[in-house]
C-alpha atoms as a printed R data frame, in Angstrom:
    type eleno elety resid chain resno       x       y      z
1   ATOM     1    CA   MET     A     1 -14.219 -49.992 51.109
2   ATOM     2    CA   GLY     A     2 -14.870 -53.668 50.389
3   ATOM     3    CA   PRO     A     3 -17.515 -56.158 49.311
4   ATOM     4    CA   GLY     A     4 -20.947 -55.675 50.851
5   ATOM     5    CA   LYS     A     5 -22.356 -58.780 49.475
6   ATOM     6    CA   LEU     A     6 -22.266 -62.097 51.544
7   ATOM     7    CA   ASP     A     7 -21.016 -63.989 48.554
8   ATOM     8    CA   SER     A     8 -17.506 -62.461 48.706
9   ATOM     9    CA   VAL     A     9 -14.617 -64.755 48.675
10  ATOM    10    CA   ASP     A    10 -13.067 -65.257 52.140
11  ATOM    11    CA   LEU     A    11 -15.795 -63.024 53.678
12  ATOM    12    CA   GLU     A    12 -14.811 -64.126 57.195
13  ATOM    13    CA   LYS     A    13 -11.194 -63.133 56.623
14  ATOM    14    CA   HIS     A    14 -12.222 -59.750 55.024
15  ATOM    15    CA   THR     A    15 -14.612 -58.911 57.782
16  ATOM    16    CA   ALA     A    16 -12.010 -59.735 60.439
17  ATOM    17    CA   LEU     A    17  -9.595 -57.525 58.641
18  ATOM    18    CA   ALA     A    18 -12.072 -54.672 58.301
19  ATOM    19    CA   THR     A    19 -13.049 -54.802 62.027
20  ATOM    20    CA   GLU     A    20  -9.292 -54.457 63.077
21  ATOM    21    CA   LEU     A    21  -8.796 -51.914 60.445
22  ATOM    22    CA   GLY     A    22 -11.688 -49.811 61.835
23  ATOM    23    CA   LYS     A    23 -10.265 -50.133 65.350
24  ATOM    24    CA   GLN     A    24  -6.915 -48.852 64.122
25  ATOM    25    CA   ILE     A    25  -8.473 -46.001 62.237
26  ATOM    26    CA   ALA     A    26 -10.270 -44.887 65.362
27  ATOM    27    CA   SER     A    27  -7.181 -45.270 67.507
28  ATOM    28    CA   HIS     A    28  -5.497 -42.688 65.190
29  ATOM    29    CA   GLY     A    29  -8.294 -40.219 65.356
30  ATOM    30    CA   TRP     A    30  -9.282 -40.580 61.740
31  ATOM    31    CA   ILE     A    31 -12.825 -40.539 60.480
32  ATOM    32    CA   LEU     A    32 -14.007 -43.681 58.647
33  ATOM    33    CA   LEU     A    33 -16.113 -43.317 55.590
34  ATOM    34    CA   THR     A    34 -17.810 -46.445 54.045
35  ATOM    35    CA   GLY     A    35 -20.908 -47.357 52.067
36  ATOM    36    CA   GLY     A    36 -22.780 -47.419 55.490
37  ATOM    37    CA   ARG     A    37 -24.918 -50.527 55.000
38  ATOM    38    CA   SER     A    38 -25.312 -53.321 57.502
39  ATOM    39    CA   LEU     A    39 -23.520 -56.086 55.611
40  ATOM    40    CA   GLY     A    40 -19.960 -57.171 54.703
41  ATOM    41    CA   VAL     A    41 -16.862 -55.387 55.068
42  ATOM    42    CA   MET     A    42 -18.451 -51.850 55.352
43  ATOM    43    CA   ASP     A    43 -20.407 -52.937 58.447
44  ATOM    44    CA   ALA     A    44 -17.459 -54.731 59.951
45  ATOM    45    CA   ALA     A    45 -15.174 -51.650 59.441
46  ATOM    46    CA   MET     A    46 -17.817 -49.437 60.929
47  ATOM    47    CA   LYS     A    47 -18.323 -51.699 63.982
48  ATOM    48    CA   GLY     A    48 -14.510 -51.884 64.541
49  ATOM    49    CA   ALA     A    49 -14.280 -47.988 64.374
50  ATOM    50    CA   LYS     A    50 -17.125 -47.529 66.851
51  ATOM    51    CA   SER     A    51 -15.778 -50.140 69.198
52  ATOM    52    CA   GLY     A    52 -12.473 -47.969 69.217
53  ATOM    53    CA   GLY     A    53 -14.378 -44.774 69.926
54  ATOM    54    CA   GLY     A    54 -14.174 -43.550 66.303
55  ATOM    55    CA   THR     A    55 -16.473 -41.468 64.174
56  ATOM    56    CA   THR     A    56 -18.123 -42.964 61.172
57  ATOM    57    CA   ILE     A    57 -19.808 -41.684 57.856
58  ATOM    58    CA   GLY     A    58 -21.984 -43.860 55.762
59  ATOM    59    CA   ILE     A    59 -22.664 -42.935 52.143
60  ATOM    60    CA   LEU     A    60 -25.937 -44.837 51.637
61  ATOM    61    CA   PRO     A    61 -26.934 -45.778 48.136
62  ATOM    62    CA   GLY     A    62 -30.799 -45.846 48.778
63  ATOM    63    CA   PRO     A    63 -33.320 -43.077 49.334
64  ATOM    64    CA   ASP     A    64 -33.599 -43.811 53.089
65  ATOM    65    CA   THR     A    65 -31.753 -45.281 56.078
66  ATOM    66    CA   SER     A    66 -33.513 -48.759 55.824
67  ATOM    67    CA   GLU     A    67 -30.123 -50.635 55.184
68  ATOM    68    CA   ILE     A    68 -27.923 -48.599 57.558
69  ATOM    69    CA   SER     A    69 -25.416 -49.969 59.805
70  ATOM    70    CA   ASP     A    70 -26.075 -49.399 63.454
71  ATOM    71    CA   ALA     A    71 -22.385 -48.254 63.654
72  ATOM    72    CA   VAL     A    72 -22.989 -45.222 61.338
73  ATOM    73    CA   ASP     A    73 -22.687 -41.758 63.159
74  ATOM    74    CA   ILE     A    74 -23.332 -39.546 60.141
75  ATOM    75    CA   PRO     A    75 -25.495 -41.033 57.487
76  ATOM    76    CA   ILE     A    76 -25.488 -39.462 54.079
77  ATOM    77    CA   VAL     A    77 -28.646 -40.574 52.241
78  ATOM    78    CA   THR     A    78 -27.968 -40.323 48.400
79  ATOM    79    CA   GLY     A    79 -30.645 -42.168 46.381
80  ATOM    80    CA   LEU     A    80 -27.867 -42.717 43.865
81  ATOM    81    CA   GLY     A    81 -27.476 -46.456 44.002
82  ATOM    82    CA   SER     A    82 -23.899 -47.497 42.826
83  ATOM    83    CA   ALA     A    83 -23.281 -43.869 41.618
84  ATOM    84    CA   ARG     A    84 -22.651 -43.173 45.292
85  ATOM    85    CA   ASP     A    85 -19.128 -44.832 44.603
86  ATOM    86    CA   ASN     A    86 -18.015 -41.518 43.300
87  ATOM    87    CA   ILE     A    87 -18.857 -39.884 46.639
88  ATOM    88    CA   ASN     A    88 -17.010 -42.583 48.424
89  ATOM    89    CA   ALA     A    89 -13.888 -42.250 46.266
90  ATOM    90    CA   LEU     A    90 -13.711 -38.397 45.974
91  ATOM    91    CA   SER     A    91 -14.387 -37.889 49.639
92  ATOM    92    CA   SER     A    92 -11.651 -40.093 50.955
93  ATOM    93    CA   ASN     A    93  -8.020 -38.739 51.594
94  ATOM    94    CA   VAL     A    94  -6.854 -42.419 51.340
95  ATOM    95    CA   LEU     A    95  -9.107 -45.245 50.001
96  ATOM    96    CA   VAL     A    96  -8.485 -48.558 51.767
97  ATOM    97    CA   ALA     A    97  -9.972 -51.600 49.928
98  ATOM    98    CA   VAL     A    98 -10.417 -54.795 51.934
99  ATOM    99    CA   GLY     A    99 -11.205 -57.692 49.737
100 ATOM   100    CA   MET     A   100 -12.462 -57.048 46.177
101 ATOM   101    CA   GLY     A   101 -15.795 -57.344 44.579
102 ATOM   102    CA   PRO     A   102 -17.279 -55.268 41.561
103 ATOM   103    CA   GLY     A   103 -18.402 -52.297 43.628
104 ATOM   104    CA   THR     A   104 -15.058 -52.204 45.355
105 ATOM   105    CA   ALA     A   105 -13.249 -52.373 42.067
106 ATOM   106    CA   ALA     A   106 -15.402 -49.441 40.806
107 ATOM   107    CA   GLU     A   107 -14.510 -47.364 43.960
108 ATOM   108    CA   VAL     A   108 -10.688 -48.180 43.559
109 ATOM   109    CA   ALA     A   109 -10.831 -47.211 39.822
110 ATOM   110    CA   LEU     A   110 -12.662 -44.048 40.600
111 ATOM   111    CA   ALA     A   111 -10.090 -43.158 43.350
112 ATOM   112    CA   LEU     A   112  -7.104 -43.776 40.967
113 ATOM   113    CA   LYS     A   113  -8.879 -41.644 38.184
114 ATOM   114    CA   ALA     A   114  -8.980 -38.816 40.730
115 ATOM   115    CA   LYS     A   115  -5.385 -39.297 41.734
116 ATOM   116    CA   LYS     A   116  -6.310 -40.471 45.219
117 ATOM   117    CA   PRO     A   117  -3.972 -42.975 46.845
118 ATOM   118    CA   VAL     A   118  -5.268 -46.485 47.339
119 ATOM   119    CA   VAL     A   119  -4.249 -49.259 49.766
120 ATOM   120    CA   LEU     A   120  -5.235 -52.814 48.888
121 ATOM   121    CA   LEU     A   121  -5.638 -55.129 51.856
122 ATOM   122    CA   GLY     A   122  -6.672 -58.855 51.604
123 ATOM   123    CA   THR     A   123  -7.035 -58.566 47.839
124 ATOM   124    CA   GLN     A   124  -6.481 -61.168 45.186
125 ATOM   125    CA   PRO     A   125  -3.015 -61.113 43.377
126 ATOM   126    CA   GLU     A   126  -4.897 -60.463 40.166
127 ATOM   127    CA   ALA     A   127  -6.617 -57.371 41.435
128 ATOM   128    CA   GLU     A   128  -3.277 -56.174 42.915
129 ATOM   129    CA   LYS     A   129  -1.626 -56.611 39.600
130 ATOM   130    CA   PHE     A   130  -4.361 -54.918 37.638
131 ATOM   131    CA   PHE     A   131  -4.570 -51.791 39.810
132 ATOM   132    CA   THR     A   132  -0.869 -51.407 40.146
133 ATOM   133    CA   SER     A   133  -0.635 -51.441 36.434
134 ATOM   134    CA   LEU     A   134  -3.008 -48.447 36.217
135 ATOM   135    CA   ASP     A   135  -0.894 -46.292 38.505
136 ATOM   136    CA   ALA     A   136   1.817 -47.825 40.463
137 ATOM   137    CA   GLY     A   137   2.606 -44.666 42.365
138 ATOM   138    CA   LEU     A   138  -0.887 -44.425 43.764
139 ATOM   139    CA   VAL     A   139  -1.416 -48.167 44.674
140 ATOM   140    CA   HIS     A   140  -0.031 -49.655 47.873
141 ATOM   141    CA   VAL     A   141  -0.436 -53.329 48.729
142 ATOM   142    CA   ALA     A   142  -0.493 -54.025 52.464
143 ATOM   143    CA   ALA     A   143   0.072 -57.703 53.846
144 ATOM   144    CA   ASP     A   144  -1.860 -56.950 57.073
145 ATOM   145    CA   VAL     A   145  -3.587 -54.259 58.970
146 ATOM   146    CA   ALA     A   146  -0.458 -52.839 60.529
147 ATOM   147    CA   GLY     A   147   0.972 -52.462 56.995
148 ATOM   148    CA   ALA     A   148  -2.198 -50.687 55.855
149 ATOM   149    CA   ILE     A   149  -2.132 -48.308 58.655
150 ATOM   150    CA   THR     A   150   1.690 -47.527 58.127
151 ATOM   151    CA   ALA     A   151   0.869 -46.833 54.526
152 ATOM   152    CA   VAL     A   152  -1.997 -44.583 55.361
153 ATOM   153    CA   LYS     A   153   0.173 -42.648 57.929
154 ATOM   154    CA   GLN     A   154   2.790 -42.194 55.267
155 ATOM   155    CA   LEU     A   155   0.222 -41.065 52.644
156 ATOM   156    CA   LEU     A   156  -1.371 -38.590 55.005
157 ATOM   157    CA   ALA     A   157   1.973 -37.018 56.069
């Protein structure tokens, strides 16, 4: 999960992290689920996963596929707008957030509320402090993609 808007702080950094994360997720045979749109971190992660031969699921907010990333294998059209954040959070075994924006923060909060583990990657110290204060046992902060993958492996074991 991560910012979809192009006004995200450090967008270039976040999309590079997301692309590499997607590749690594694919290399482990895991399925990648994102918001499925053709912008920002979600698009970069999907493209990374596809370039690594992975399978991708896109949980789309609109009533059709007009905003879909070309890297989505399985589109789920919801017509729910931001309410689809619940689907994203509850359908993930581990939620990895790359960067932070309002939608990403909502997804992280929903995952924590559902007692789902969260890995924060490329997030601001303020976000890390806030989410860790909510449930330190479920929040893992990764310094890089390798650290995020290690955390996911441990959480899935």
